[in-house]
Coordinates of C-alpha atoms in Angstrom, one line a residue:
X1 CA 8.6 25.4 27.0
X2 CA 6.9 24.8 30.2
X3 CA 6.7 28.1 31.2
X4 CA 5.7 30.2 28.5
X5 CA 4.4 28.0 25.4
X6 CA 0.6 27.4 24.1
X7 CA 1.1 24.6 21.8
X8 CA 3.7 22.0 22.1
X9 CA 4.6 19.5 19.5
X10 CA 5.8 15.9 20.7
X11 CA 5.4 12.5 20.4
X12 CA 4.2 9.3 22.7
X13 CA 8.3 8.5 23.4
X14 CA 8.9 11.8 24.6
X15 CA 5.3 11.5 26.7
X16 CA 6.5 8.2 27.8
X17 CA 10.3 8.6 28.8
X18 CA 10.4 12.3 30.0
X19 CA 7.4 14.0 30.7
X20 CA 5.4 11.8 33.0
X21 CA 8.4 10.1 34.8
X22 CA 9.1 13.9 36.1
X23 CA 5.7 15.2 36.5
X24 CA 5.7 16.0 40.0
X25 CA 9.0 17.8 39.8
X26 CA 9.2 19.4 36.7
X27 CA 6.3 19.2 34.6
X28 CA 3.4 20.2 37.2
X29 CA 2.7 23.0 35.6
X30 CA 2.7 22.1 32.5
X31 CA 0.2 19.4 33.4
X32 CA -1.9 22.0 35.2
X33 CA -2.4 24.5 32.4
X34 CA -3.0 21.3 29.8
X35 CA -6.4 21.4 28.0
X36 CA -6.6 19.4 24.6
X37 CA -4.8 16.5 23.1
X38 CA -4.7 16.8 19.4
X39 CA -3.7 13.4 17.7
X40 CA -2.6 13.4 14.6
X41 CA -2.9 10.5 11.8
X42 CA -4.7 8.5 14.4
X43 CA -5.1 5.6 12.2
X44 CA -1.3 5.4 12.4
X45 CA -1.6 4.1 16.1
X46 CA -2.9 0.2 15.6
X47 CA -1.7 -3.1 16.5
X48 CA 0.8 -3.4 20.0
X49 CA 1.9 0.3 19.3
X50 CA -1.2 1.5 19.4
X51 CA -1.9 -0.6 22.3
X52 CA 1.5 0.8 24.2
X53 CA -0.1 4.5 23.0
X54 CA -3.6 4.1 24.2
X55 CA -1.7 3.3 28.1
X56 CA 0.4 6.4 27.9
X57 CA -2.8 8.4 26.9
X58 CA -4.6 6.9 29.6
X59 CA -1.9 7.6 31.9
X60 CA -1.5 11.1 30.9
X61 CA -5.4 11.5 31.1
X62 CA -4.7 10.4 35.2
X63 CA -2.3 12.9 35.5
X64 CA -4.3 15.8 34.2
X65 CA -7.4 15.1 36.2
X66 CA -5.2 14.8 39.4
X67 CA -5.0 18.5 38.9
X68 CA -8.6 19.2 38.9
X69 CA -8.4 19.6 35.2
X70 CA -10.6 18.2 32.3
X71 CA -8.8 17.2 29.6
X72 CA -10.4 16.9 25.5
X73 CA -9.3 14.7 23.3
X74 CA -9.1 15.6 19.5
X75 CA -8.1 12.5 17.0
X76 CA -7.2 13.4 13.2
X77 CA -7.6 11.1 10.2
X78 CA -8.9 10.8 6.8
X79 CA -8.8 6.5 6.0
X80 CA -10.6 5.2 9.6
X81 CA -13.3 3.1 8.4
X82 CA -14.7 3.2 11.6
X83 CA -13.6 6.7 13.6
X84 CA -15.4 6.4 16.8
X85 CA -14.8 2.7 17.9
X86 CA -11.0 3.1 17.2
X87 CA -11.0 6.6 18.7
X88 CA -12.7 5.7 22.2
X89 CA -9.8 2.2 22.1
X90 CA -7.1 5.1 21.6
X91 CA -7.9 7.3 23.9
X92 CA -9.5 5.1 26.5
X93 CA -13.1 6.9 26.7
X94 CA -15.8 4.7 28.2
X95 CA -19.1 4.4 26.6
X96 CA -21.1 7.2 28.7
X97 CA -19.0 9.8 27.6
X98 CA -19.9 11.1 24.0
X99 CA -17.4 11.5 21.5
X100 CA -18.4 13.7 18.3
X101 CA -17.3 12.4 14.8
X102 CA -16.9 15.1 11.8
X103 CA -17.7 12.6 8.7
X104 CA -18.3 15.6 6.4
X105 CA -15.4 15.9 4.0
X106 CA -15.0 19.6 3.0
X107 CA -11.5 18.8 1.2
X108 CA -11.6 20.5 -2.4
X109 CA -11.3 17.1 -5.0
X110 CA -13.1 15.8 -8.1
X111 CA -14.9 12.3 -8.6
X112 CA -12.0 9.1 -7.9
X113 CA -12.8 5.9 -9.7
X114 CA -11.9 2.9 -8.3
X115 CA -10.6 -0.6 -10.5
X116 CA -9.6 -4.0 -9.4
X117 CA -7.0 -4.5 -12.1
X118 CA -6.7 -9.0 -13.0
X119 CA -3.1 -9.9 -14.3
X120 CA -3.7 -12.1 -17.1
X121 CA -3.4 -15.7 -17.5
X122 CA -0.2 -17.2 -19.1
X123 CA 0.7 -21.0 -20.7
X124 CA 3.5 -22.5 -19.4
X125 CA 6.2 -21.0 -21.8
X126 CA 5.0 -17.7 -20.3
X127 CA 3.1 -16.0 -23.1
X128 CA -0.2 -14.3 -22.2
X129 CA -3.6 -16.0 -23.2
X130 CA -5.5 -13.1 -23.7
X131 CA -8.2 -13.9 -21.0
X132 CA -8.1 -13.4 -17.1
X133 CA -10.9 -16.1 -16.1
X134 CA -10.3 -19.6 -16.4
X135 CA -11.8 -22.4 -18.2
X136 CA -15.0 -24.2 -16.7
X137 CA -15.0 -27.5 -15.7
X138 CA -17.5 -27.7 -18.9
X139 CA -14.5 -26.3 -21.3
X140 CA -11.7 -28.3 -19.8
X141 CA -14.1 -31.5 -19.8
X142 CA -14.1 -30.8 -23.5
X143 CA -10.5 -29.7 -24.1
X144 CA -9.2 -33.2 -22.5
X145 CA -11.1 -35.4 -24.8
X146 CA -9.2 -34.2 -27.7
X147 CA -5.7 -34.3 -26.7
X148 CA -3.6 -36.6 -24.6
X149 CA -5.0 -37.7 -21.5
X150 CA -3.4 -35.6 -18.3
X151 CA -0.7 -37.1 -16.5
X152 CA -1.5 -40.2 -13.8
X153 CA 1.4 -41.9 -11.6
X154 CA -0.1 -44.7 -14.1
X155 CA 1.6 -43.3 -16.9
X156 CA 4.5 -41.7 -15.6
X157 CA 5.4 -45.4 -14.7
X158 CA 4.2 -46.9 -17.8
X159 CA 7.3 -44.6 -19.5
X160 CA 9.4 -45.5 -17.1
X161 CA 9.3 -48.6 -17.4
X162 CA 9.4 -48.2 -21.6
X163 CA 12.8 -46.4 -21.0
X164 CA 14.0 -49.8 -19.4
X165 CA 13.4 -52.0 -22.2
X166 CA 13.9 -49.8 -25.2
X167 CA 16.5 -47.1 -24.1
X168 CA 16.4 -43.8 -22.5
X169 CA 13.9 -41.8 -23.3
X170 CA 13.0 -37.6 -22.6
X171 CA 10.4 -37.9 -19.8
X172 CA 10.0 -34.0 -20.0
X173 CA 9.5 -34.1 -23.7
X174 CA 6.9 -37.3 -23.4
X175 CA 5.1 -35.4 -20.4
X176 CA 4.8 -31.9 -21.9
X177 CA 1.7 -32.4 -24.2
X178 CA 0.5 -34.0 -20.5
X179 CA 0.9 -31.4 -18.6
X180 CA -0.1 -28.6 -20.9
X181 CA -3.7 -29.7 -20.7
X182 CA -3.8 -29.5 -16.6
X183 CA -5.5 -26.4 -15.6
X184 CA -2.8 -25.8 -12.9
X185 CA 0.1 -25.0 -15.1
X186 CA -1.7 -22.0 -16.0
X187 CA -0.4 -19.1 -14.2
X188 CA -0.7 -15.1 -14.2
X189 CA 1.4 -12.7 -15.0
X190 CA 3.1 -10.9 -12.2
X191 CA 1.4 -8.3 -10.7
X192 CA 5.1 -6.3 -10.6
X193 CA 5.3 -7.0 -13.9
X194 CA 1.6 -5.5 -14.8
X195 CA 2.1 -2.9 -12.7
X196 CA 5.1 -1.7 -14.9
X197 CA 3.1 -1.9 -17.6
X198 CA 0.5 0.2 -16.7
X199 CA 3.1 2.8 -15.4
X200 CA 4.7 2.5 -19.1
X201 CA 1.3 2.9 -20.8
X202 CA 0.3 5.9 -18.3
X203 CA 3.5 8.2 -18.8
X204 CA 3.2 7.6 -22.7
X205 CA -0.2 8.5 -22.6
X206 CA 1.2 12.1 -20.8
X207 CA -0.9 10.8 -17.4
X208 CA 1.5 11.8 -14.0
X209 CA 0.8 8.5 -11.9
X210 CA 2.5 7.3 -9.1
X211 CA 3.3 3.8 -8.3
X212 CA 3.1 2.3 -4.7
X213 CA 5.1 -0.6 -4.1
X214 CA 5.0 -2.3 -0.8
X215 CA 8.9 -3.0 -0.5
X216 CA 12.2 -1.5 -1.6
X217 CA 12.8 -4.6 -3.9
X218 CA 9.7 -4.7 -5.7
X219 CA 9.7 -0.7 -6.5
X220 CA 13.0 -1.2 -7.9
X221 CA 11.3 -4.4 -10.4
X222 CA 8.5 -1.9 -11.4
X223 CA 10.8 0.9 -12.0
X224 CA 13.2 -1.1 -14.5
X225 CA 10.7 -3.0 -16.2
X226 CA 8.5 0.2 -16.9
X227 CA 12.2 1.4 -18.2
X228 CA 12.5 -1.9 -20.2
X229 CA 8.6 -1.4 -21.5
X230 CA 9.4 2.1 -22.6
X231 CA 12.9 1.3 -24.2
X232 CA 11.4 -1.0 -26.9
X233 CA 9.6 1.5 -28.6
X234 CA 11.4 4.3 -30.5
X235 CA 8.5 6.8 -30.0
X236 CA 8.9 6.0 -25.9
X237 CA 12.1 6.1 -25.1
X238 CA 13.0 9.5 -24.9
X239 CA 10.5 9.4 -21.9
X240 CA 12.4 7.4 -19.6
X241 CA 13.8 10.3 -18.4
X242 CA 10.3 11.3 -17.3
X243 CA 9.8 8.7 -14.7
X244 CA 11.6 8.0 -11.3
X245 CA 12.2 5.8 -8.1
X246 CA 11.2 6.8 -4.5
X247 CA 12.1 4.8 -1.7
X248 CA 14.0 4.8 1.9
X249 CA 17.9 4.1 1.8
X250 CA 18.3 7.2 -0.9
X251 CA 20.1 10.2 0.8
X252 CA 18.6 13.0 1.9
X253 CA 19.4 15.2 -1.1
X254 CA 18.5 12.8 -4.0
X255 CA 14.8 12.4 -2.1
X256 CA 14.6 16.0 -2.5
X257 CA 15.5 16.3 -6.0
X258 CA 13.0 14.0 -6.6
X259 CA 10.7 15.4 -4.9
X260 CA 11.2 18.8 -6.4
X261 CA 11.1 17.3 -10.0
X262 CA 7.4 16.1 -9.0
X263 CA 6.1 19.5 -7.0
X264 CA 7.0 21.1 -10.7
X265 CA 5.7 18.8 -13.0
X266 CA 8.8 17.4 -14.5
X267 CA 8.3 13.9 -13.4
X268 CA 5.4 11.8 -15.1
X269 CA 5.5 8.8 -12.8
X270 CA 7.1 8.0 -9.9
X271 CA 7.5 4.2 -8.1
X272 CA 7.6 4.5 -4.4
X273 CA 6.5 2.8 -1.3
X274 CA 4.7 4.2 1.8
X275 CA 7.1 7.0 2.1
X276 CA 4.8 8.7 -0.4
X277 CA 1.6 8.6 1.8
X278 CA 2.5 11.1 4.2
X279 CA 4.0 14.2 5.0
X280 CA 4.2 14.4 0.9
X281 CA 1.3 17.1 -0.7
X282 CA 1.4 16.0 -4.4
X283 CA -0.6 18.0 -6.9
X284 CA -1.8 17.5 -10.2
X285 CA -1.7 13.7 -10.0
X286 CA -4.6 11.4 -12.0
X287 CA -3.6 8.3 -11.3
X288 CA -2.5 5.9 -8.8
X289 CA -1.5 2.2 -9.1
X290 CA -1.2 -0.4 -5.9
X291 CA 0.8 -3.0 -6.8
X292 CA -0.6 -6.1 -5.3
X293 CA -3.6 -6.8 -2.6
X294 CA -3.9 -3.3 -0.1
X295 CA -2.9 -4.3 3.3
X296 CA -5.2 -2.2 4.8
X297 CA -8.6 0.1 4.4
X298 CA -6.3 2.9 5.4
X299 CA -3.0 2.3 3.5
X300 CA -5.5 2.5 0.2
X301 CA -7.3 5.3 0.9
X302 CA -3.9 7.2 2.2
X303 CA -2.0 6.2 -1.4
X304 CA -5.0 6.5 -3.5
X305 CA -5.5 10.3 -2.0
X306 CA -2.3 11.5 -3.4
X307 CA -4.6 11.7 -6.7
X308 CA -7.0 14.1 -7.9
X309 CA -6.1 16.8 -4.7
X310 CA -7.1 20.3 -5.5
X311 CA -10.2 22.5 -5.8
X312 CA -9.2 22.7 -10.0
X313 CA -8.3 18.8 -10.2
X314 CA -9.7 16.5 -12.5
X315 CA -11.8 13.4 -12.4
X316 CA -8.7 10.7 -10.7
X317 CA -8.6 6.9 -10.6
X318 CA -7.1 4.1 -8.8
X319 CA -5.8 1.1 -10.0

């Protein structure tokens, strides 16, 4: 490899641990015939790795010019909100050297449509309300003056004491016409649980969607309750077949066969987590669904990107 090879494939551990501890004995000419540094999925390297990657570039970078050489740097991504600051902190390039950016995106793919998706709001036996925005303080002003007057420590203690004299009495029954006209009890519905029902309603509309899921536990939620959603109807079930899980701790050969059912179009949806944004080239996909707030800029763009791909692919959304 040192001898004889024009492109070598590697990563930062390899950089770290074997080439540069034996530069001057092994890998001199290596270093000396060394031109470009291509860096793929740049926006991978953030946080203390990146930090630990941008010293073994700059390291590297030392090396090379101690053989006379000058040395190009070449940073790949597709989600950087902003390419060039995190590109000159990667590669440690000071500010009087120019660094080109390519922001032109020539990849083949129809409009995307993006959609902040509300769970909605549920009472306190868990049935939805049919709204996602609260009452005003107008509206709630107005719902307390017909019922019962919300629950005060002046109350509570008021039944209390009633239970002494007269007998024990239900607190949680004398409360619960209290409490149901507090705005706090109001909760929403889960955004697992919404998710799943989106995934339901997309594979029985014949729409292939993916699911992202930011941990192994809540991909396996959405996948059973999408199961569960598609079970109660009679004209659904028979598509339950049609939708699968996709996460890490599955052996080799079951990721496969599910991947394989998706590159052939005998999968509808599929819940994963971030093992789906890379290294995976989906096709034919219209919809994606994050479950819960992105993390990132990048992680969104990445999983939202798995949608619409393809110079013949049709208008896409995220969810």
């Amino acid at each position: 490899i040192i001898t004889s090879c024009n492109v070598i494939l590697t990563n930062p551990d390899t950089l770290h641990a074997a080439i540069m501890p034996n530069w001057k004995h092994l890998y001199r000419p290596l270093l000396c015939n060394l031109r470009y540094i291509v860096i793929d999925e740049a926006h991978m390297y953030k946080g203390v790795f990146g930090a630990h990657v941008s010293m073994i570039l700059a390291r590297l970078y030392r090396l090379v010019s101690l053989q006379a050489q000058k040395l190009c740097f070449l940073a790949c991504s597709a989600t950087l909100p902003h390419p060039e600051a995190h590109f000159r902190l990667l590669c440690c390039i000071p500010q009087q050297q120019s660094v080109n950016i390519v922001k032109e995106d020539g990849s083949p793919r129809a409009a995307k449509h993006f959609w902040v998706w509300n769970p909605p709001l549920m009472d306190i036996n868990g049935k939805s309300l049919g709204r996602v925005d609260r009452k005003t303080k107008k509206e709630s002003s107005e719902i307390s003056k017909n019922k019962i007057k919300p629950a005060t420590t002046q109350n509570i203690q008021n039944d209390a004491s009633h239970a002494k004299i007269n007998g024990p009495v239900d607190l949680s029954e004398s409360l619960e016409g209290k409490l149901e006209s507090r705005e706090w009890t109001q909760h929403r519905r889960h955004s697992a649980d919404e998710t799943a029902l989106l995934l339901a309603l997309a594979v029985s509309r014949g729409i292939r969607c993916i699911a992202f899921c930011k941990t192994r536990c809540l991909v396996e939620w959405v996948y059973e309750r999408a199961l569960s959603a598609l079970k109660a109807s009679p004209k659904t079930a028979s598509l339950c077949s049609q939708i699968e899980s996709y996460r890490g701790g599955y052996t080799k050969a079951e990721r496969r066969q599910i991947e394989e059912r998706l590159f052939h179009n005998r999968l509808l949806g599929v819940v994963g987590t971030s093992a789906l944004e890379l290294g995976v080239d989906i096709g034919g996909v219209d919809l994606t669904l994050h479950c819960g707030f992105p993390s990132s800029h990048e992680n969104l763009i990445q999983q939202a990107g798995r949608a619409g791909r393809g110079a013949n692919a049709s208008t896409s959304m995220a969810i």
